[in-house]
PDB file of C-alpha atoms in Angstrom:
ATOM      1  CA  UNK A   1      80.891 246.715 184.823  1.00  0.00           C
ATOM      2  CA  UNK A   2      84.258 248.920 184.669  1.00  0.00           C
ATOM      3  CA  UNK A   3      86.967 249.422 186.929  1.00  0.00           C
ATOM      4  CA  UNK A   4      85.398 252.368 188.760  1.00  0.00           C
ATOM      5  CA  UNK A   5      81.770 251.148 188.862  1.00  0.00           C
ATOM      6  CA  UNK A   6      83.383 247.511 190.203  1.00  0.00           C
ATOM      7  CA  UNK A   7      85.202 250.102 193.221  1.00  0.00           C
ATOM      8  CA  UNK A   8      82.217 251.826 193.857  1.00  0.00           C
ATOM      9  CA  UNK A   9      83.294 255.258 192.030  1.00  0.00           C
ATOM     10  CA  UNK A  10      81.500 256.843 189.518  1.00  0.00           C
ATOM     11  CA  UNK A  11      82.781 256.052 186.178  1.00  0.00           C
ATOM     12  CA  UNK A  12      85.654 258.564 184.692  1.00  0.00           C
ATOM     13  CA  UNK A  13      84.102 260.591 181.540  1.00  0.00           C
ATOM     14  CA  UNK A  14      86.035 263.868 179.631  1.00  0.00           C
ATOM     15  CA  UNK A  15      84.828 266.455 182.484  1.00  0.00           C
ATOM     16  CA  UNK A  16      85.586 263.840 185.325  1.00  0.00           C
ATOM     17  CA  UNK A  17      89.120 262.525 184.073  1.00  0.00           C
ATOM     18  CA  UNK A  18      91.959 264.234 184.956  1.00  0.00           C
ATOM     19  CA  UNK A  19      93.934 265.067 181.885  1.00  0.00           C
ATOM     20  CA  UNK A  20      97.083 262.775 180.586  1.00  0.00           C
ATOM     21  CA  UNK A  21      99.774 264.957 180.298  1.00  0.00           C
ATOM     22  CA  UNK A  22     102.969 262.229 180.141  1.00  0.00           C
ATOM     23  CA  UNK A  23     103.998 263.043 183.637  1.00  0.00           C
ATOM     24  CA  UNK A  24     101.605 260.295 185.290  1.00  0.00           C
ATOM     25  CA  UNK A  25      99.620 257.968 184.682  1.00  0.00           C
ATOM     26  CA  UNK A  26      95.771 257.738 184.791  1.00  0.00           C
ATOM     27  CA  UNK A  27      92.946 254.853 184.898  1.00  0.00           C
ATOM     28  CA  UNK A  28      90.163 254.790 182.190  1.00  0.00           C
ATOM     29  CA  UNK A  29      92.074 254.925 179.177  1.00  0.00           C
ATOM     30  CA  UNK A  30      92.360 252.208 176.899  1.00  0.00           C
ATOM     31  CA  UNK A  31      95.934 252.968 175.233  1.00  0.00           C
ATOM     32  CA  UNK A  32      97.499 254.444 178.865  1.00  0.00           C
ATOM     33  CA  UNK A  33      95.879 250.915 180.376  1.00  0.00           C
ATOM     34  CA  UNK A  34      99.637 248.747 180.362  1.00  0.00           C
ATOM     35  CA  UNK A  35     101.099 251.860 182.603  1.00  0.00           C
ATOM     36  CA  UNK A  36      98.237 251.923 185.045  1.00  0.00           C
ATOM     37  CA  UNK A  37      98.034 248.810 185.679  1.00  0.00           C
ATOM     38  CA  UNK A  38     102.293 248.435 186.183  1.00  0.00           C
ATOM     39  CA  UNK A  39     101.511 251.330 188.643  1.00  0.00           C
ATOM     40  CA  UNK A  40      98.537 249.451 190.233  1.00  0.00           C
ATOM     41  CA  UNK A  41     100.196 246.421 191.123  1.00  0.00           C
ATOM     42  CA  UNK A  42     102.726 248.024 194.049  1.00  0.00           C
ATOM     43  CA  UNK A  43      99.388 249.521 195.618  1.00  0.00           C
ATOM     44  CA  UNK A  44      97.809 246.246 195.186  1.00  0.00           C
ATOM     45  CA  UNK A  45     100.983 244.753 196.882  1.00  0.00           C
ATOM     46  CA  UNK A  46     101.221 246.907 199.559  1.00  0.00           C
ATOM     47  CA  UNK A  47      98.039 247.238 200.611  1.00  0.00           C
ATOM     48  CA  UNK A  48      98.199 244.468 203.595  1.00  0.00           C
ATOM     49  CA  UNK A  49     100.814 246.331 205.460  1.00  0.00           C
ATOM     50  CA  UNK A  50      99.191 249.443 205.584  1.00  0.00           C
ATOM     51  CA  UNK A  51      96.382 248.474 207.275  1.00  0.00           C
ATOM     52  CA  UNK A  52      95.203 250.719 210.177  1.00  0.00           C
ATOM     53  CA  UNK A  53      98.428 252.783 209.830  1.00  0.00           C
ATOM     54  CA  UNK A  54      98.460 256.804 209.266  1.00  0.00           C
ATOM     55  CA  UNK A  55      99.895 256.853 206.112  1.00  0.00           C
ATOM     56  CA  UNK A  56     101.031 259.876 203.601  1.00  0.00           C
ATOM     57  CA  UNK A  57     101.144 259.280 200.042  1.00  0.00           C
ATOM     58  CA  UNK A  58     103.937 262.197 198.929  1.00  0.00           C
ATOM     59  CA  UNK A  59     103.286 262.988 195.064  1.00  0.00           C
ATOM     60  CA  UNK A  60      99.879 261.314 195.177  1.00  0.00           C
ATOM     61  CA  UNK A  61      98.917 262.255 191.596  1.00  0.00           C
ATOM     62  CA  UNK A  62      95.322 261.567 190.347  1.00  0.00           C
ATOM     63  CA  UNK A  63      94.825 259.885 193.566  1.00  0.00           C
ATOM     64  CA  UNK A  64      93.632 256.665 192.584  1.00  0.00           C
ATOM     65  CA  UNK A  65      96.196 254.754 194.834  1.00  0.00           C
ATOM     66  CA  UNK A  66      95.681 256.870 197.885  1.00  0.00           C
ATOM     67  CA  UNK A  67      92.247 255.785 197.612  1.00  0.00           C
ATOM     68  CA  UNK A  68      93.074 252.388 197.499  1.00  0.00           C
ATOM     69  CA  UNK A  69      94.990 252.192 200.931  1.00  0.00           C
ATOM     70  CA  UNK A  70      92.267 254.188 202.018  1.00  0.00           C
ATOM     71  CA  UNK A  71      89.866 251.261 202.206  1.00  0.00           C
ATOM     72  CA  UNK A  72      92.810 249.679 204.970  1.00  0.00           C
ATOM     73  CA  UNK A  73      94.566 252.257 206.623  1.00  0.00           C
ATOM     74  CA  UNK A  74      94.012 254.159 209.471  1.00  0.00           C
ATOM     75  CA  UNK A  75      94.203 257.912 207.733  1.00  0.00           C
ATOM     76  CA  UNK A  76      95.716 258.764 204.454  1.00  0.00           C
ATOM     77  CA  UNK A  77      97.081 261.932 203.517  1.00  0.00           C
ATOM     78  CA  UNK A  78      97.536 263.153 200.043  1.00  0.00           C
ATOM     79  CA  UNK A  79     100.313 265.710 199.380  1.00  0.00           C
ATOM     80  CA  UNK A  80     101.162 266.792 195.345  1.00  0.00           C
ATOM     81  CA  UNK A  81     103.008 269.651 193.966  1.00  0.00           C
ATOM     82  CA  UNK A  82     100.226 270.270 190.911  1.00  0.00           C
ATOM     83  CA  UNK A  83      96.930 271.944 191.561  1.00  0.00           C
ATOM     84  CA  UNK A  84      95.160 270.637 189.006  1.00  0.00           C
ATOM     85  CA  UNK A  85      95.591 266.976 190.520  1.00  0.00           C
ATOM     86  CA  UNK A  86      94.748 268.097 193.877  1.00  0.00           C
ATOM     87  CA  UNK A  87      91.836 269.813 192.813  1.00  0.00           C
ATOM     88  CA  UNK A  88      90.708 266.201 191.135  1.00  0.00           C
ATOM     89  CA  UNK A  89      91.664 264.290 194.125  1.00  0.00           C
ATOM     90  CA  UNK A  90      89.565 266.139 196.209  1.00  0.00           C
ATOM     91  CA  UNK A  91      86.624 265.905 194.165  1.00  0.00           C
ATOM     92  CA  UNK A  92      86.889 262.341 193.013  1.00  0.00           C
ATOM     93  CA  UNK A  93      88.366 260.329 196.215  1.00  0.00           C
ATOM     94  CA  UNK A  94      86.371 262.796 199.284  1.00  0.00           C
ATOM     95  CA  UNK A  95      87.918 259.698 201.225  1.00  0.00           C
ATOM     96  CA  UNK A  96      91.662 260.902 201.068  1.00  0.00           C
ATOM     97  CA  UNK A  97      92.501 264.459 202.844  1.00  0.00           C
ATOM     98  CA  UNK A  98      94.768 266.303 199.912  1.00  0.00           C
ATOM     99  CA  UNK A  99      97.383 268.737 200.591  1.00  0.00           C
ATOM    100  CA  UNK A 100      99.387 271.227 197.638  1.00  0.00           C
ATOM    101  CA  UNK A 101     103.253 271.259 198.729  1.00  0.00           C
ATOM    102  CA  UNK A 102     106.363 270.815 197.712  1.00  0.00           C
ATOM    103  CA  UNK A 103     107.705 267.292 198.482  1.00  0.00           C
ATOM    104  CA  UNK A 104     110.836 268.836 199.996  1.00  0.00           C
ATOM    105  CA  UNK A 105     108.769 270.814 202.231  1.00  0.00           C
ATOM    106  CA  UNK A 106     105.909 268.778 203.251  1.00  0.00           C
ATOM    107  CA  UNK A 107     103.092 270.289 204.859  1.00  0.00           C
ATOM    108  CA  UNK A 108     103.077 267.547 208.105  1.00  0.00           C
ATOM    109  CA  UNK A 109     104.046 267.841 211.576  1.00  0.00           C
ATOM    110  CA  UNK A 110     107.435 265.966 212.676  1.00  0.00           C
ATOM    111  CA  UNK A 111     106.710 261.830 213.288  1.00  0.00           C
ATOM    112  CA  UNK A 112     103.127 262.025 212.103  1.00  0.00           C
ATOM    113  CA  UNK A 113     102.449 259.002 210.141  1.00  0.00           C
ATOM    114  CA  UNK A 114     103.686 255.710 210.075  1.00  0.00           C
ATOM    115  CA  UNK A 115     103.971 255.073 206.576  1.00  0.00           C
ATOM    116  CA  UNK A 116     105.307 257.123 203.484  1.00  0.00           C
ATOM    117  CA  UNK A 117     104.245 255.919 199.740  1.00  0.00           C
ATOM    118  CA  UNK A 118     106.338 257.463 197.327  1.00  0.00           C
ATOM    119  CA  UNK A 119     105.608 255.599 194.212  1.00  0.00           C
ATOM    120  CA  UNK A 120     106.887 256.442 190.741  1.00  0.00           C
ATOM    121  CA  UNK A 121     107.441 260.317 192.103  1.00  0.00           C
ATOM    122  CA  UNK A 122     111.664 260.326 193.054  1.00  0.00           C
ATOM    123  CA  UNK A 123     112.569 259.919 189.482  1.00  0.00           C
ATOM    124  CA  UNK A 124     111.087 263.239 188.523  1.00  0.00           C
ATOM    125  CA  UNK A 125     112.714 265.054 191.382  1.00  0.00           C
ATOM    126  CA  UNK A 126     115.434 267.410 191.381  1.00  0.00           C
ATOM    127  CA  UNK A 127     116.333 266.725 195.025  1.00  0.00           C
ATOM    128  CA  UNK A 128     116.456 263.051 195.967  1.00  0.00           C
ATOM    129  CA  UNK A 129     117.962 263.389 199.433  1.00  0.00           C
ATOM    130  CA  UNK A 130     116.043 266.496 200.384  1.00  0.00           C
ATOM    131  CA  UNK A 131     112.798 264.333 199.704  1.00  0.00           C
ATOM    132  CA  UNK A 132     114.423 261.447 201.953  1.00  0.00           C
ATOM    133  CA  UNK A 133     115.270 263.568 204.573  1.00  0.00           C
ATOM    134  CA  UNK A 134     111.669 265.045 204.420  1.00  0.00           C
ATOM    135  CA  UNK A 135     110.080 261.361 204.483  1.00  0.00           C
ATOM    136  CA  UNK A 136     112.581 260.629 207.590  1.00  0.00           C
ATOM    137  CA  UNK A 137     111.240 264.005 209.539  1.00  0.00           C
ATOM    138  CA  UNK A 138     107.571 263.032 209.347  1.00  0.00           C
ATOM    139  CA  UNK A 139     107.913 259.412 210.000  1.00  0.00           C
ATOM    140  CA  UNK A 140     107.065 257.919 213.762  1.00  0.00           C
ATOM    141  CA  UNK A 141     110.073 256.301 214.922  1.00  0.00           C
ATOM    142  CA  UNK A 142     110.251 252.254 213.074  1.00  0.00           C
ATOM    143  CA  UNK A 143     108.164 253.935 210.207  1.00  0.00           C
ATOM    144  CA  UNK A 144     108.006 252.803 206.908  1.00  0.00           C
ATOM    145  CA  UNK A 145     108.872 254.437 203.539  1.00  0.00           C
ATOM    146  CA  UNK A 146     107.374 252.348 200.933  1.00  0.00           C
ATOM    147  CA  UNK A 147     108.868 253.859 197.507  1.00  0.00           C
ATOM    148  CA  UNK A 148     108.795 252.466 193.987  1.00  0.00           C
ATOM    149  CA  UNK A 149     110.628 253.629 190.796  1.00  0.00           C
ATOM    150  CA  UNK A 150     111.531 252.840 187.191  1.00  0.00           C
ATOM    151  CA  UNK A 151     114.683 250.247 186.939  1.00  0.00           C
ATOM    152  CA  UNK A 152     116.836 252.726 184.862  1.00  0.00           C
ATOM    153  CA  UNK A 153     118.809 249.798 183.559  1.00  0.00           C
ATOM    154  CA  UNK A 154     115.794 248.746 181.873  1.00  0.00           C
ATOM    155  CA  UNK A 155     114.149 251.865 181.894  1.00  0.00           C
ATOM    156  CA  UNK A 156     116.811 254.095 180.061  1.00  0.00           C
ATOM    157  CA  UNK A 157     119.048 251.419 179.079  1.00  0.00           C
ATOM    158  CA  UNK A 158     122.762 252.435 178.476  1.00  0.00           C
ATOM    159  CA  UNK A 159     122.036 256.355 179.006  1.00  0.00           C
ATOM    160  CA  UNK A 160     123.180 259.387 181.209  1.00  0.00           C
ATOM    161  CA  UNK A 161     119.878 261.184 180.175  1.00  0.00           C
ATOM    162  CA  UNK A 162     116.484 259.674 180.968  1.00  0.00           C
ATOM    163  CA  UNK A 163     114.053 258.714 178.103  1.00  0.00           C
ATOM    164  CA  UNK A 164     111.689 260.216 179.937  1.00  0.00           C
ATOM    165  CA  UNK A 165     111.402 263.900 179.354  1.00  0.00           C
ATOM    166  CA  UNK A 166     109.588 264.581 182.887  1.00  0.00           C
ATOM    167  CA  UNK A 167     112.314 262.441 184.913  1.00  0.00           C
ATOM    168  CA  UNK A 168     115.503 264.332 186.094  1.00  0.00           C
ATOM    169  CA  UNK A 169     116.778 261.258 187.744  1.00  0.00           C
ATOM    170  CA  UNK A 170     116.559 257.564 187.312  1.00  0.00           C
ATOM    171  CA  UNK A 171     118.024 254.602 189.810  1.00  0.00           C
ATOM    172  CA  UNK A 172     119.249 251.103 189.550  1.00  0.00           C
ATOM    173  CA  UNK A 173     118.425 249.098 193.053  1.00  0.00           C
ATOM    174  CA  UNK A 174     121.962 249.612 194.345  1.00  0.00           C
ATOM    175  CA  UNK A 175     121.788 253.775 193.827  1.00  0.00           C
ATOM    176  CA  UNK A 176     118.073 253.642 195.388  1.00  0.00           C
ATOM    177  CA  UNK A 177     119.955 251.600 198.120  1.00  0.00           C
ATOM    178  CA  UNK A 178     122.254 254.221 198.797  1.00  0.00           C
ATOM    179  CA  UNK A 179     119.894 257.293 198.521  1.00  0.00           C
ATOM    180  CA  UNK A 180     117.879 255.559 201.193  1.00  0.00           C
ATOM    181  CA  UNK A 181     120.639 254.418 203.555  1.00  0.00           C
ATOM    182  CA  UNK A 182     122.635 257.690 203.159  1.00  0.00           C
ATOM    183  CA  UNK A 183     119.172 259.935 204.452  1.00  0.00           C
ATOM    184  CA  UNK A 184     118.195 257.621 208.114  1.00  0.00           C
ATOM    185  CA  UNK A 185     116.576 254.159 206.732  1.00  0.00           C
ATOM    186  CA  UNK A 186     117.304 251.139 206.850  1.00  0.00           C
ATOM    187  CA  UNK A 187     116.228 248.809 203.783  1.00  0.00           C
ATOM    188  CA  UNK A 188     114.485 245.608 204.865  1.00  0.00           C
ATOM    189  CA  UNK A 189     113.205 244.360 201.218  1.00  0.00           C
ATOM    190  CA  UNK A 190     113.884 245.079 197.629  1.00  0.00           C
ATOM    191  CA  UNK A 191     111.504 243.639 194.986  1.00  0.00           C
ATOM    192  CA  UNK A 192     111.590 244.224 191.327  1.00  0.00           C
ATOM    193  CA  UNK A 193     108.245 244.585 189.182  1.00  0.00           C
ATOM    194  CA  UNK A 194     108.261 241.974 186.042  1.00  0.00           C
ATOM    195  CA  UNK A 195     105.772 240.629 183.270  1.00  0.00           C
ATOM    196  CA  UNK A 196     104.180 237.430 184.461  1.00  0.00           C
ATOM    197  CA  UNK A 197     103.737 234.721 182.115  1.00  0.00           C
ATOM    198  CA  UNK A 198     100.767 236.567 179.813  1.00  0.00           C
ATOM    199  CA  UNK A 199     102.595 239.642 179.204  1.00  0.00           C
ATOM    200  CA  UNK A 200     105.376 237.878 177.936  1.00  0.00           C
ATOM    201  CA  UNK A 201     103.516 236.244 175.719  1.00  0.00           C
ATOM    202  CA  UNK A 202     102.355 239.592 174.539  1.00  0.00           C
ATOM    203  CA  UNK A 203     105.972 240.506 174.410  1.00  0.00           C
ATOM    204  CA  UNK A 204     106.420 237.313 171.976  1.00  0.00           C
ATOM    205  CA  UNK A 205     103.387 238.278 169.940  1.00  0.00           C
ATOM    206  CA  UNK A 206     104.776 242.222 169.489  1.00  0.00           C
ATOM    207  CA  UNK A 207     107.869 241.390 168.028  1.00  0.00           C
ATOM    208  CA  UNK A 208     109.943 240.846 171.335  1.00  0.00           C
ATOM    209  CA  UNK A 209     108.659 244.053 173.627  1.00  0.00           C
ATOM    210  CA  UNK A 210     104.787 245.301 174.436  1.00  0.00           C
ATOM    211  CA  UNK A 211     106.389 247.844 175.250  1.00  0.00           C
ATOM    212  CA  UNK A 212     108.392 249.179 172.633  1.00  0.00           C
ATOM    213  CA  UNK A 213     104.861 248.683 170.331  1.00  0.00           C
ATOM    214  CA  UNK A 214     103.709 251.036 172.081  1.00  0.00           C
ATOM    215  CA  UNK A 215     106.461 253.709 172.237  1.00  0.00           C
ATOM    216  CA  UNK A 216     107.543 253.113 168.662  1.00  0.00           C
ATOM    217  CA  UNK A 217     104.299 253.579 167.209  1.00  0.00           C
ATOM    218  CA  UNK A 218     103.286 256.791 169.601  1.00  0.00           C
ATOM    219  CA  UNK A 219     106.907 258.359 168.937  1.00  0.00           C
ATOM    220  CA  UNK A 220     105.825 257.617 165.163  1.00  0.00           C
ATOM    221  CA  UNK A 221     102.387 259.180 165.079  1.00  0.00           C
ATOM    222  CA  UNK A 222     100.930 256.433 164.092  1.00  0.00           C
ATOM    223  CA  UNK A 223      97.507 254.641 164.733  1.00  0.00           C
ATOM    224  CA  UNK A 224      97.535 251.599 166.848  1.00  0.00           C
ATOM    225  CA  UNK A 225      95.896 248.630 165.353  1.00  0.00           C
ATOM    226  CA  UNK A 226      92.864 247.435 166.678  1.00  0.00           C
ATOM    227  CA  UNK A 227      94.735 244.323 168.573  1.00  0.00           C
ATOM    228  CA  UNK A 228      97.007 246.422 169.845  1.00  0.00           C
ATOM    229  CA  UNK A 229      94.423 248.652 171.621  1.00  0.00           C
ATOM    230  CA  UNK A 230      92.834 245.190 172.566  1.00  0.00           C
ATOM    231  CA  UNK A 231      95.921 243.684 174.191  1.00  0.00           C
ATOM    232  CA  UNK A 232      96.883 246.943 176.360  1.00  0.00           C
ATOM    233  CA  UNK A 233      93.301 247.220 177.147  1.00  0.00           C
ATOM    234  CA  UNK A 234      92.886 244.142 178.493  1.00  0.00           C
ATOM    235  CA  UNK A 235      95.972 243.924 181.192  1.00  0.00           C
ATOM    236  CA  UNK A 236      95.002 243.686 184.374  1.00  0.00           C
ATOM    237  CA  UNK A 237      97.606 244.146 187.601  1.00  0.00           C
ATOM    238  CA  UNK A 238      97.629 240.071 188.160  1.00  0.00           C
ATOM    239  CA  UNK A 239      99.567 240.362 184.833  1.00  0.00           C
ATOM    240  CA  UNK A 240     102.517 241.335 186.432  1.00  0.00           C
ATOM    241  CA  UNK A 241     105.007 239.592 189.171  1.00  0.00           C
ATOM    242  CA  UNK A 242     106.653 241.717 192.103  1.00  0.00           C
ATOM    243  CA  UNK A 243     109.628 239.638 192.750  1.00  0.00           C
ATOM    244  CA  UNK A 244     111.998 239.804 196.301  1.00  0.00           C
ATOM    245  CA  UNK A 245     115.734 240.099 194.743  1.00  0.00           C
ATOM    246  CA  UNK A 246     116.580 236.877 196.488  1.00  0.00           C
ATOM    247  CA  UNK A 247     114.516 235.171 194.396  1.00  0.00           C
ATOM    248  CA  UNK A 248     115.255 236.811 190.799  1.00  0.00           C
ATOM    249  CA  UNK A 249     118.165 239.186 189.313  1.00  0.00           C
ATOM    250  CA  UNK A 250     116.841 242.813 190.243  1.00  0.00           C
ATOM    251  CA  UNK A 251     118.779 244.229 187.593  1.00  0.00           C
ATOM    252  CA  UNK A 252     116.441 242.792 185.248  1.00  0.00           C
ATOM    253  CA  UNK A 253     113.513 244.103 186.948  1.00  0.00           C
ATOM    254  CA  UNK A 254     111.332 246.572 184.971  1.00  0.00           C
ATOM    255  CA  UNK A 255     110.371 248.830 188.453  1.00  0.00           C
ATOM    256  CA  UNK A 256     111.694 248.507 192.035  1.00  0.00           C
ATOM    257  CA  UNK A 257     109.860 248.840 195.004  1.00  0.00           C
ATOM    258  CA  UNK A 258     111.925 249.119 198.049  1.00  0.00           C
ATOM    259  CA  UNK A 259     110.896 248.693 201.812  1.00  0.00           C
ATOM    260  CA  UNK A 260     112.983 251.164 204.439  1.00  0.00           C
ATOM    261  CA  UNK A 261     112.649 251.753 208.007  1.00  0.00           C
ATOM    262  CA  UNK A 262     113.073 255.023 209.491  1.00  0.00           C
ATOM    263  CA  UNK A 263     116.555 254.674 211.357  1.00  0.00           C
ATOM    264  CA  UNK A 264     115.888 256.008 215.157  1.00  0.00           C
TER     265      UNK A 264
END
């Protein structure tokens, strides 16, 4: 049984799957697998404390998350800036209600829901605080924005310019700290995404970085080798550790996932 059949969906074929364009991630393909999965894990990790809240995911992309915190919350609400992934949403996940809009605009009524998820969406916007602001305006008063991102420090190490051709913007925990506090929230908890102990033995066995093996030989053109494909196939979200950054050096973290309040 596959992901989709284990979650009750039908399995994702060529005229089902919504198309991987670099921009976001998808489930159901083998290679893209070690980037779904590091997105699954914050759903999988937030998923308790969204339960029976109204909750908006803003830049909800193919929707499989939003479906996720479906099966606990309240009401979800989609809203995503491409057609094509709304139109996909709406046909695959009937569960979630799906909304085209600009982030910085969103298409809700003031203090509407009580949670925002805004996961690996603020790096490839062009304004941060406008977004905030927006998150702040359609929040119930003690709301939560729930938003993760890539660790530019790890992410883009050493660079101005992101790696990443689709992101505009990247943040280390102390600039997301400051976007957040700067727009009306206060942040309660900062975690940081890292490899638990099998994916860094997969780091060991690819020369130091899973990772990089798989940038280095995409940038390249080149075929993966059959292990490869085996070894990204094969990660699951248990692989990986969200960490408070009490508890580890954030800095080191490969995402972060911060936890504001909406400031009355």
């Amino acid at each position: 049984m596959n992901d989709a059949q284990a979650a009750g969906k039908p399995s994702l074929d060529l005229e089902t799957q919504l198309a991987l364009t670099g921009e976001r991630t998808v489930p159901g393909i083998p290679a893209e697998n070690y980037w779904f999965r590091r997105h699954e894990v914050a759903y999988d990790f937030i998923e308790p404390r969204c339960a029976d809240r109204d909750l908006l995911e803003a830049g909800s992309g193919e929707g499989y998350g939003a479906a996720l915190l479906a099966q606990r919350a309240a009401s979800v609400v989609c809203v995503d800036y491409d057609e094509q992934a709304v139109t996909h949403t709406r046909k695959r996940y009937p569960e979630v209600t799906v909304h085209q809009g600009n982030l910085i605009d969103l298409p809700l009524e003031d203090g509407s829901v009580d949670t925002v998820v805004n996961f690996q969406v603020i790096e490839h916007l062009w304004d941060q605080p406008a977004f905030v602001r927006e998150c702040r305006r359609v929040l119930r008063d003690g709301g939560e924005l729930l938003m993760s991102t890539p660790n530019r420090i790890t992410f883009s190490p050493g660079l101005d310019t992101p790696l990443n051709p689709f992101h505009t913007r990247e943040l280390h925990a102390a600039e997301l700290t400051a976007l957040l506090t700067d727009d009306g929230f206060d942040v309660v908890a900062m975690y940081g995404v890292f490899h638990g102990p099998r994916l860094r033995g997969l780091d060991a066995k690819w020369g130091g970085s899973l990772i990089d093996a798989q940038i280095e030989r995409a940038l390249a053109g080149e075929p993966w080798p059959d292990e490869l494909v085996e070894d990204v196939a094969g990660i699951t979200a248990a692989d990986f550790e969200i960490v408070e950054q009490s508890e580890r050096d954030i800095d080191t973290s490969l995402d972060l996932l911060a936890v504001a309040r909406r400031r009355s």
